[in-house]
XYZ file of C-alpha atoms in Angstrom:
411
model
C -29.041 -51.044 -29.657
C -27.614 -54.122 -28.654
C -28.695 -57.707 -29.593
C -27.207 -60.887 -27.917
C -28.624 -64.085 -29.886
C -27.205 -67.229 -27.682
C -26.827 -71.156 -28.315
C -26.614 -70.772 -31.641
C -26.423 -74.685 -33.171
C -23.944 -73.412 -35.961
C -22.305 -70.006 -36.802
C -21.792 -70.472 -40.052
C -18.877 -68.516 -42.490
C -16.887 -67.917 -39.462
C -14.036 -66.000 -40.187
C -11.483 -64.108 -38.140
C -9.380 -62.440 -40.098
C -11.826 -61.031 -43.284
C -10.706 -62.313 -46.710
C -12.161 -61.202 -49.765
C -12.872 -64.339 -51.671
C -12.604 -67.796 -51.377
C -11.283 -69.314 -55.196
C -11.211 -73.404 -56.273
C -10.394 -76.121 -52.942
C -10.838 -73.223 -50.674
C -14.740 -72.810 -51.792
C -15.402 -76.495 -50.251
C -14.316 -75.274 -46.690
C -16.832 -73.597 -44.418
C -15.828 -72.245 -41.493
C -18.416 -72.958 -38.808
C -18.646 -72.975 -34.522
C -20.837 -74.774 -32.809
C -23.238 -74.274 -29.471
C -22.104 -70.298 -30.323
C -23.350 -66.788 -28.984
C -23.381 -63.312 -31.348
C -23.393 -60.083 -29.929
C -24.567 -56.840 -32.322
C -23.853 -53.678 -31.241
C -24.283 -50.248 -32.921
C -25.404 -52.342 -36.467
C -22.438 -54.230 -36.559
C -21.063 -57.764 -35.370
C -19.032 -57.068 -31.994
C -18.109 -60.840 -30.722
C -19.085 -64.297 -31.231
C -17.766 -67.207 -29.492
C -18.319 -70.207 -27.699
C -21.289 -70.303 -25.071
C -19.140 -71.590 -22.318
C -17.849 -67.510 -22.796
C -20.762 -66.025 -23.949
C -21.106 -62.591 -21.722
C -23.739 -61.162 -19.567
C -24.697 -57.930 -21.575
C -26.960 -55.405 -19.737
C -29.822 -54.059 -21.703
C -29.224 -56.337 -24.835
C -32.127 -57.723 -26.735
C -31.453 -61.764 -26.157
C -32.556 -63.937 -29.054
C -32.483 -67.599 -27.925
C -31.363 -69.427 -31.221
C -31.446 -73.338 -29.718
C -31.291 -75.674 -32.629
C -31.589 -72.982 -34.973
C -28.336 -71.724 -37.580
C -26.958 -68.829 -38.094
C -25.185 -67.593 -41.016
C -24.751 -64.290 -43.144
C -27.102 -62.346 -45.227
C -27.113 -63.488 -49.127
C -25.399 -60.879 -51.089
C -26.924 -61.032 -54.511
C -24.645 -59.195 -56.873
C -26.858 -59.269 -60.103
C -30.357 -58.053 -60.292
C -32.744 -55.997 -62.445
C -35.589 -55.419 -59.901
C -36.005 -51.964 -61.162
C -38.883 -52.717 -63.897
C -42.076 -51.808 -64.963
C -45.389 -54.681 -64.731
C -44.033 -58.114 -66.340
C -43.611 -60.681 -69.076
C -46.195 -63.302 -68.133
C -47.451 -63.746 -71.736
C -44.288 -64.488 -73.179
C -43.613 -67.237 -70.419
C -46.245 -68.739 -71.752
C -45.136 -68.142 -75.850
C -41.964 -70.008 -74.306
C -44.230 -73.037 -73.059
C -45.477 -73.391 -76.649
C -42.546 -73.142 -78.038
C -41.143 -69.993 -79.118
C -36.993 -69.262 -78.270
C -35.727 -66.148 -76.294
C -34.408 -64.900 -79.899
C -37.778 -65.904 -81.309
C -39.228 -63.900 -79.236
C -37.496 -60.762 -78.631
C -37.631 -60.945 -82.536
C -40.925 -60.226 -82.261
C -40.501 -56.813 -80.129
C -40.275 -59.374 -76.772
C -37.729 -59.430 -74.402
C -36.101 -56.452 -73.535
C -37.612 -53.997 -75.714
C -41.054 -55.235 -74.235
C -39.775 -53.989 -70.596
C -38.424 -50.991 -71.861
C -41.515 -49.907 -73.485
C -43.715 -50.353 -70.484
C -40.951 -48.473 -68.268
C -41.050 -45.831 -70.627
C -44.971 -45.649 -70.178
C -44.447 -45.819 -66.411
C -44.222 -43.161 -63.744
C -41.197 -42.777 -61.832
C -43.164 -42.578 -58.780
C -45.197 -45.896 -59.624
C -41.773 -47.642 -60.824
C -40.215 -46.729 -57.188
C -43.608 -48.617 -55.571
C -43.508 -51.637 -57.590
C -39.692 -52.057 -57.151
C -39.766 -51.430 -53.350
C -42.069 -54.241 -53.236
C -39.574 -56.773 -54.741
C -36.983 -55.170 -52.716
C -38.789 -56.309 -49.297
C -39.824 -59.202 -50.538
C -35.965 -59.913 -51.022
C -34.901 -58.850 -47.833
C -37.980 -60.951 -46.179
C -36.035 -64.070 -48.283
C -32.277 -63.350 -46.442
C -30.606 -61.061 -48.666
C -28.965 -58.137 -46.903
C -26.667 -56.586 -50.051
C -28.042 -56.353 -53.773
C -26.970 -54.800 -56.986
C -29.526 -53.478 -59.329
C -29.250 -51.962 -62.795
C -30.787 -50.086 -65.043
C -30.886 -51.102 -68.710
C -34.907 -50.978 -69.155
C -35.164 -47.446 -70.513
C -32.554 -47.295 -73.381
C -33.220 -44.054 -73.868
C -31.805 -40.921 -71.510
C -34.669 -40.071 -69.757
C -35.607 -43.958 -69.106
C -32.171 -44.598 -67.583
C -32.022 -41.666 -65.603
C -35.446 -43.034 -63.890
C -34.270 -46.218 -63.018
C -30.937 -44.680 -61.907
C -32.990 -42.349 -59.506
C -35.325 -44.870 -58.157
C -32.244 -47.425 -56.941
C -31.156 -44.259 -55.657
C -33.819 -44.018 -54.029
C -34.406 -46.755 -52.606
C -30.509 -46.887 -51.470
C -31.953 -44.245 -48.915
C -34.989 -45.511 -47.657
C -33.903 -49.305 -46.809
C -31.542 -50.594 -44.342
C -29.530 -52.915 -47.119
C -26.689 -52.602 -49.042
C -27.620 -51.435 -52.511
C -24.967 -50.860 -55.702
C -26.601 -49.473 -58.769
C -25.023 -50.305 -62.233
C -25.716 -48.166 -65.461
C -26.489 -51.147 -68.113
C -27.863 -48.724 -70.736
C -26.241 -51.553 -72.964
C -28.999 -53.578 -72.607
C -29.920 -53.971 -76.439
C -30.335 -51.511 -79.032
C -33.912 -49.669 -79.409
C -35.605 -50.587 -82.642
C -34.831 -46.757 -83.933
C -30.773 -48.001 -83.701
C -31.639 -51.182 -84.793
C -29.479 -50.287 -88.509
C -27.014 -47.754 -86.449
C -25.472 -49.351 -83.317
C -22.779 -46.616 -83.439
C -25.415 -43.698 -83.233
C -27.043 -45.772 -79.889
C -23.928 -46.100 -78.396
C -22.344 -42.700 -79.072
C -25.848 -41.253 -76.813
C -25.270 -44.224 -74.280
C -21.343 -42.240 -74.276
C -22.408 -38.807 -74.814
C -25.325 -37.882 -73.308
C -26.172 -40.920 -70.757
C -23.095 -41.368 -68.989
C -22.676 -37.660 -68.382
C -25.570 -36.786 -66.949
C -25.364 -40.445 -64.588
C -22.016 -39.660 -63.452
C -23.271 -35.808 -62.862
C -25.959 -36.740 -60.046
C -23.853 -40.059 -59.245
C -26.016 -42.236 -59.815
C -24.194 -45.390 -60.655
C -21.495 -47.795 -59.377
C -20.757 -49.933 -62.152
C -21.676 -49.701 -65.578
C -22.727 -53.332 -67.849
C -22.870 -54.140 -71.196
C -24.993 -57.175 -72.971
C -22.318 -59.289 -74.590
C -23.819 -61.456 -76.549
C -24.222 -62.916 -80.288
C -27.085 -60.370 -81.587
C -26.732 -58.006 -79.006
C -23.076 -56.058 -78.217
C -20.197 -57.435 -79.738
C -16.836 -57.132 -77.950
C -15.288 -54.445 -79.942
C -18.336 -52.068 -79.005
C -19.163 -53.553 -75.526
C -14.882 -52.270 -74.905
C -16.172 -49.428 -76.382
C -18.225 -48.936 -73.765
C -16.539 -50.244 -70.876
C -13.452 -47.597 -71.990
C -16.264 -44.710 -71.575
C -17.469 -46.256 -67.936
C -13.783 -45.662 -67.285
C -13.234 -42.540 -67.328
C -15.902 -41.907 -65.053
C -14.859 -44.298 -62.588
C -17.589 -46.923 -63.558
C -15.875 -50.593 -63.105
C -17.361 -52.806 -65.644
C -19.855 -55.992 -64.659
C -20.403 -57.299 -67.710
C -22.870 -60.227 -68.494
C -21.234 -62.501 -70.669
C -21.288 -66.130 -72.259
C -25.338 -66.621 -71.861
C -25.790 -67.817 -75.377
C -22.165 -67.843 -76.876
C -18.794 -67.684 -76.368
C -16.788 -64.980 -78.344
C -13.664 -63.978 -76.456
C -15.576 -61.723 -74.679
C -14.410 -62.641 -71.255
C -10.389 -61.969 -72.665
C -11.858 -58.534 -73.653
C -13.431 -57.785 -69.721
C -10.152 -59.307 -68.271
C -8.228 -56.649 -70.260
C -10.441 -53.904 -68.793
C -10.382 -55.254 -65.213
C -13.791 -56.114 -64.673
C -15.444 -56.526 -61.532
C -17.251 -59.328 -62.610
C -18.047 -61.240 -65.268
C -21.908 -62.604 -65.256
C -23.913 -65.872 -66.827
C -21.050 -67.760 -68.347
C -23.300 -70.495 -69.272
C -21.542 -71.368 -71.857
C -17.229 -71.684 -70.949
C -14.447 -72.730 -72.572
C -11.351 -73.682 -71.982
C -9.653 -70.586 -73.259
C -12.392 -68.808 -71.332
C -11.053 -70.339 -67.979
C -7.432 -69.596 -69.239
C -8.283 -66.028 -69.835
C -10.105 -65.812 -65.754
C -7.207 -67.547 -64.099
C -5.088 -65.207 -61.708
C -7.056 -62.297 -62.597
C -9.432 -59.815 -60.371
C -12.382 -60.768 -61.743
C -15.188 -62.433 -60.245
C -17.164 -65.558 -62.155
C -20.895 -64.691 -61.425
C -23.428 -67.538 -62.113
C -27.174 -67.366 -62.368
C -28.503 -71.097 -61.660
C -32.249 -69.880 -61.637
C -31.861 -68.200 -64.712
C -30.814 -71.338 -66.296
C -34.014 -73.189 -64.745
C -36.467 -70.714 -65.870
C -35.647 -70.603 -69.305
C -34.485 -74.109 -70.148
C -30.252 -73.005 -70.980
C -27.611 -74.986 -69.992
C -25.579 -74.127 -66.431
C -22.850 -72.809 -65.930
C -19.865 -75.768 -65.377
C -19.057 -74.871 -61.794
C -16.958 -77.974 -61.070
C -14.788 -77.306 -63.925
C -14.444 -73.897 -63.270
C -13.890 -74.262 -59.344
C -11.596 -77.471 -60.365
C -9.247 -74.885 -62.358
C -8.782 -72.864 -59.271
C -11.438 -70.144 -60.196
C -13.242 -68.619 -57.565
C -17.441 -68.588 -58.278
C -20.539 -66.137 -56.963
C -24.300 -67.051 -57.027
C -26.689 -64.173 -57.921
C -30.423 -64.008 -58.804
C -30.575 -62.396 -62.112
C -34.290 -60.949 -60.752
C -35.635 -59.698 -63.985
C -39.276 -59.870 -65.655
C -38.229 -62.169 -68.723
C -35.489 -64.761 -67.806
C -35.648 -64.926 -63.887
C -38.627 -63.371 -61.717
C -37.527 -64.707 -58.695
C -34.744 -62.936 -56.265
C -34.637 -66.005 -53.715
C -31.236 -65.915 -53.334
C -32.089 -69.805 -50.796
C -33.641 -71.347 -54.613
C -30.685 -70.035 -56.075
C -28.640 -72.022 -53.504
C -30.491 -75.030 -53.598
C -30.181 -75.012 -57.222
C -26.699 -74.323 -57.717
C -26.265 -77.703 -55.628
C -29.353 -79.975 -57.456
C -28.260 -78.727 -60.801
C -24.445 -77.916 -60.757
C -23.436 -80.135 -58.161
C -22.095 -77.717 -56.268
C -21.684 -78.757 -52.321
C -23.303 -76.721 -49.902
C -19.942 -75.391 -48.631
C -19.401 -74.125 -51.893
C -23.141 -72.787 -52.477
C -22.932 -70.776 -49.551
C -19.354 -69.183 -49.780
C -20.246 -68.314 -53.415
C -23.816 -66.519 -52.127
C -22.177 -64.581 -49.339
C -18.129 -63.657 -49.215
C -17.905 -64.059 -52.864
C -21.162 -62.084 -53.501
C -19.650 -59.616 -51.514
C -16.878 -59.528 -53.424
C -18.584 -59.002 -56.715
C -20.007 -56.159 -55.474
C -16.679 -54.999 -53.619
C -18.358 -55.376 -50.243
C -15.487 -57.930 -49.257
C -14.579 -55.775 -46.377
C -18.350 -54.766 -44.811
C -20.572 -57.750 -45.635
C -20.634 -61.518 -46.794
C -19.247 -63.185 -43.990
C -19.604 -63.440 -39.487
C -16.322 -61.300 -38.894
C -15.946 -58.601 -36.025
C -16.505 -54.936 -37.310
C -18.636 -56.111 -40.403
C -22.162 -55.398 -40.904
C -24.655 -57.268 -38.899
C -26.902 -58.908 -41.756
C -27.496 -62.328 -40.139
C -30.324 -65.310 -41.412
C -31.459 -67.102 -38.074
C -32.984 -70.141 -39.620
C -35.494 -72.387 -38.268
C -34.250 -75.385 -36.365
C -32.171 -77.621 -38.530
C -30.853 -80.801 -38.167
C -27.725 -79.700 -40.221
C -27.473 -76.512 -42.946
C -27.166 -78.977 -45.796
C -31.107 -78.895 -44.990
C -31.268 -75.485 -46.271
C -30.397 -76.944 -50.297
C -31.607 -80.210 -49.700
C -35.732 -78.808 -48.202
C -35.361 -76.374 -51.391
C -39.516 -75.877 -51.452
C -39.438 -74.992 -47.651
C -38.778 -71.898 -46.381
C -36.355 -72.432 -43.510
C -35.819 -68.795 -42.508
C -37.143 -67.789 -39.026
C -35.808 -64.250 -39.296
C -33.340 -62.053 -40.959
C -31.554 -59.216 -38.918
C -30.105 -56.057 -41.834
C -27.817 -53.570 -40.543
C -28.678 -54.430 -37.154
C -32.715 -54.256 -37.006
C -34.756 -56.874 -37.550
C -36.627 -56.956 -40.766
C-alpha cells in the first residue's frame, strides 16, 4: 500500500535526523517545508520533499493536500480511558461548590469510578473504552498511554490491564498500558496503607507482570493520597519487574516528590501544577520528561502548570489529555493544544513539539512516532486548508482536521 499526498502547504515537525526531545529554546523552533510531497509505503514514512522533486509513483493512492497542512499524529502520553459510565453528578456538586477533596470525601472521585468498574463487565468495559479510543483517533492522536488504577483491587486491575490489552490488538495505534493500582487507597485500607500496598506489591504486580500486561507502572503522589516514602515504595517494586515509573505528581502540592522520581529514573513526571524552584532544580539534566495536563486544569478550576518558567530553565515539556471521568473527559489532544497556548502562553511551536516528539518521548516512542522522519510510523493529521498552523490554537472551537492517516490506513 502506497500513499503519495502532494502540494502539501506545510510539512510540519520536519526532521531528518530523529531526535528524541526537544528541551527549553529548542521547543520554540519548528521545523517545517513548504509546497511539500509525502510518500507512505508499507505503514511507514518513505520520502518527503519539495514538489519541484516529488516522484511519479505507480499504483500509489494520491491525496492532493493544496492549502491544506500536514503534521504528525498527537501522541498523548497520559490517559485513563479505560473506565466504567461517568461522573456527571459530581461536575455538577463542583458547580455548586463542593472541592475535589470535598468530594472524594464523600466516597467521590476515584473510589466512585472504581466502584462502578468493579460492577462492570469486562466485556462491556472493552465496548465503552473502544468508543473513546476512536473517538480519539477520529481527533488526530495516533499513540496513547492508558492506565489502570480504577479497580484497586486484583481482579479490577487485572480487567483494565486486559482490556488495554486488548484493545492494543484490535486498533492500528500505538498503545502503552501503565499499572497505576496506586490510584488511592480503597475505603477497607483507608486506616492500613501498608496492608493496600503490600497486595498492590504482592499479589498485583505478580500476576500483571505474569501475562505482561503493563509498560509502566504510576503512583498518585499527592497530599492525602501516596506520600513519597510509599509511592518509592512502590516505584522500587515496578522495578524489579521492569516497570519504569510515570508518576503523577505536584497536582495539589509540592512535597519533594519530583527529587524522589528523579532518584528512581522516571519516565515522566505528570501534572506539576504546582512547581518550585527546587522542583525545577531537581528536573534539570535528568531523563525525565515534564508532562502537563492544560485541560485538566480548565475543567476543574486548578492553577497551570508554569510552562515559561519551566521551558525558560532549559526543561523540556509534553502535553497530554489526562482523559478520565472526574477531572478531564475530554482526550482532544487539538483543545489541549489550543489551551496550552490561551492559558500558558505557550507558542504554537512549542504546543506542537510538546504534543508530538516530546509525547513520544514520554512514552519512549522517540524513535517510531512523534515527528515526519524517514522510517517512522506514518501517523499524519491532513488538516483542512489553513491560512497558517497557528490557526489550529488560535480557531480552538473548530475542528480543523480533514483526515488522520494511523499506521498507514486512513482512519
Amino acid at each position: 500500500m502506497k500513499i503519495l499526498i502532494k502540494n502539501i502547504k506545510e510539512l510540519l515537525q520536519v526532521r531528518e535526523d530523529g531526535i528524541e526531545k526537544v528541551s527549553g529554546k529548542d521547543m520554540a523552533v519548528l521545523p517545517s517545508l513548504k509546497n511539500a510531497f509525502l510518500l507512505i509505503e508499507n505503514n511507514v514514512i518513505a520520502d518527503y520533499g519539495s514538489m519541484e522533486n516529488c516522484p511519479d509513483v505507480i499504483g500509489a493512492n494520491t491525496i492532493d493536500a493544496t492549502g491544506k497542512t500536514v503534521l504528525p499524529a498527537w501522541c498523548d502520553s497520559h490517559t485513563h480511558i479505560v473506565y466504567a459510565g461517568n461522573r456527571e453528578q459530581e461536575f455538577v456538586d463542583r458547580i455548586n461548590g463542593l472541592s475535589y477533596e470535598e468530594i472524594a470525601s464523600r466516597g467521590g472521585g476515584i473510589l466512585n469510578s472504581a466502584k462502578k468498574l468493579n460492577e462492570t463487565s469486562e466485556e462491556d468495559l472493552y465496548l465503552q473504552s473502544r468508543n473513546r479510543l476512536e473517538e480519539v483517533m477520529q481527533q488526530g492522536t495516533g499513540a496513547v498511554e492508558i492506565k489502570s488504577g480504577y479497580g484497586l483491587t486484583v481482579d479490577g486491575e487485572l480487567k483494565m490491564l486486559r482490556v488495554i490489552k486488548r484493545l492494543r490488538e484490535e486498533y492500528p495505534i500505538a498503545i502503552k498500558a501503565t499499572f497505576l493500582g496506586a490510584h488511592a487507597f480503597p475505603t477497607e485500607y483507608k486506616e492500613n496503607h501498608s496492608a493496600y500496598i503490600d497486595l498492590i506489591i504482592n499479589e498485583m504486580l505478580p500476576k500483571i507482570a505474569e501475562e505482561k500486561l503493563a509498560d509502566y507502572i504510576d503512583a498518585f503522589l499527592e497530599t492525602g493520597y501516596f506520600s513519597v516514602e510509599e509511592t518509592e515504595r512502590i516505584m522500587e517494586a515496578g522495578k524489579k519487574y521492569g516497570l519504569q515509573a510515570k508518576i503523577h505528581v505536584n497536582q495539589f502540592t509540592s512535597i519533594k516528590g519530583i527529587e524522589a522520581c528523579v532518584k528512581y529514573d522516571a519516565l515522566s513526571v505528570d501534572h506539576l501544577e504546582i512547581v518550585t524552584d527546587e522542583d525545577i532544580e531537581a528536573l534539570k539534566g535528568t531523563k525525565t520528561m515534564p508532562v502537563a495536563l492544560p485541560t485538566c486544569s480548565f475543567f476543574i478550576s486548578i492553577p497551570y502548570t508554569p510552562a515559561r518558567k519551566m521551558m525558560e530553565a532549559g526543561l523540556p515539556l509534553a502535553l497530554a489529555t489526562d482523559f478520565n471521568p472526574g477531572t478531564t473527559p475530554s482526550g482532544n489532544m487539538n483543545l489541549v493544544v489550543a489551551t496550552a497556548c490561551i492559558k500558558m502562553k505557550m507558542t504554537p511551536e512549542e504546543a506542537i513539539n510538546a504534543a508530538t516528539i516530546n509525547g513520544a518521548y514520554a512514552m519512549d516512542l522517540s524513535k517510531t512516532h512523534g515527528s515526519i522522519t524517514k522510517g517512522k510510523i506514518a501517523n499524519l493529521i491532513i488538516t483542512k486548508p489553513l491560512t497558517s498552523y497557528y490557526q489550529l490554537p488560535y480557531a480552538f472551537g473548530s475542528n480543523l482536521i480533514d483526515s488522520v492517516i494511523i499506521e498507514g490506513q486512513m482512519i
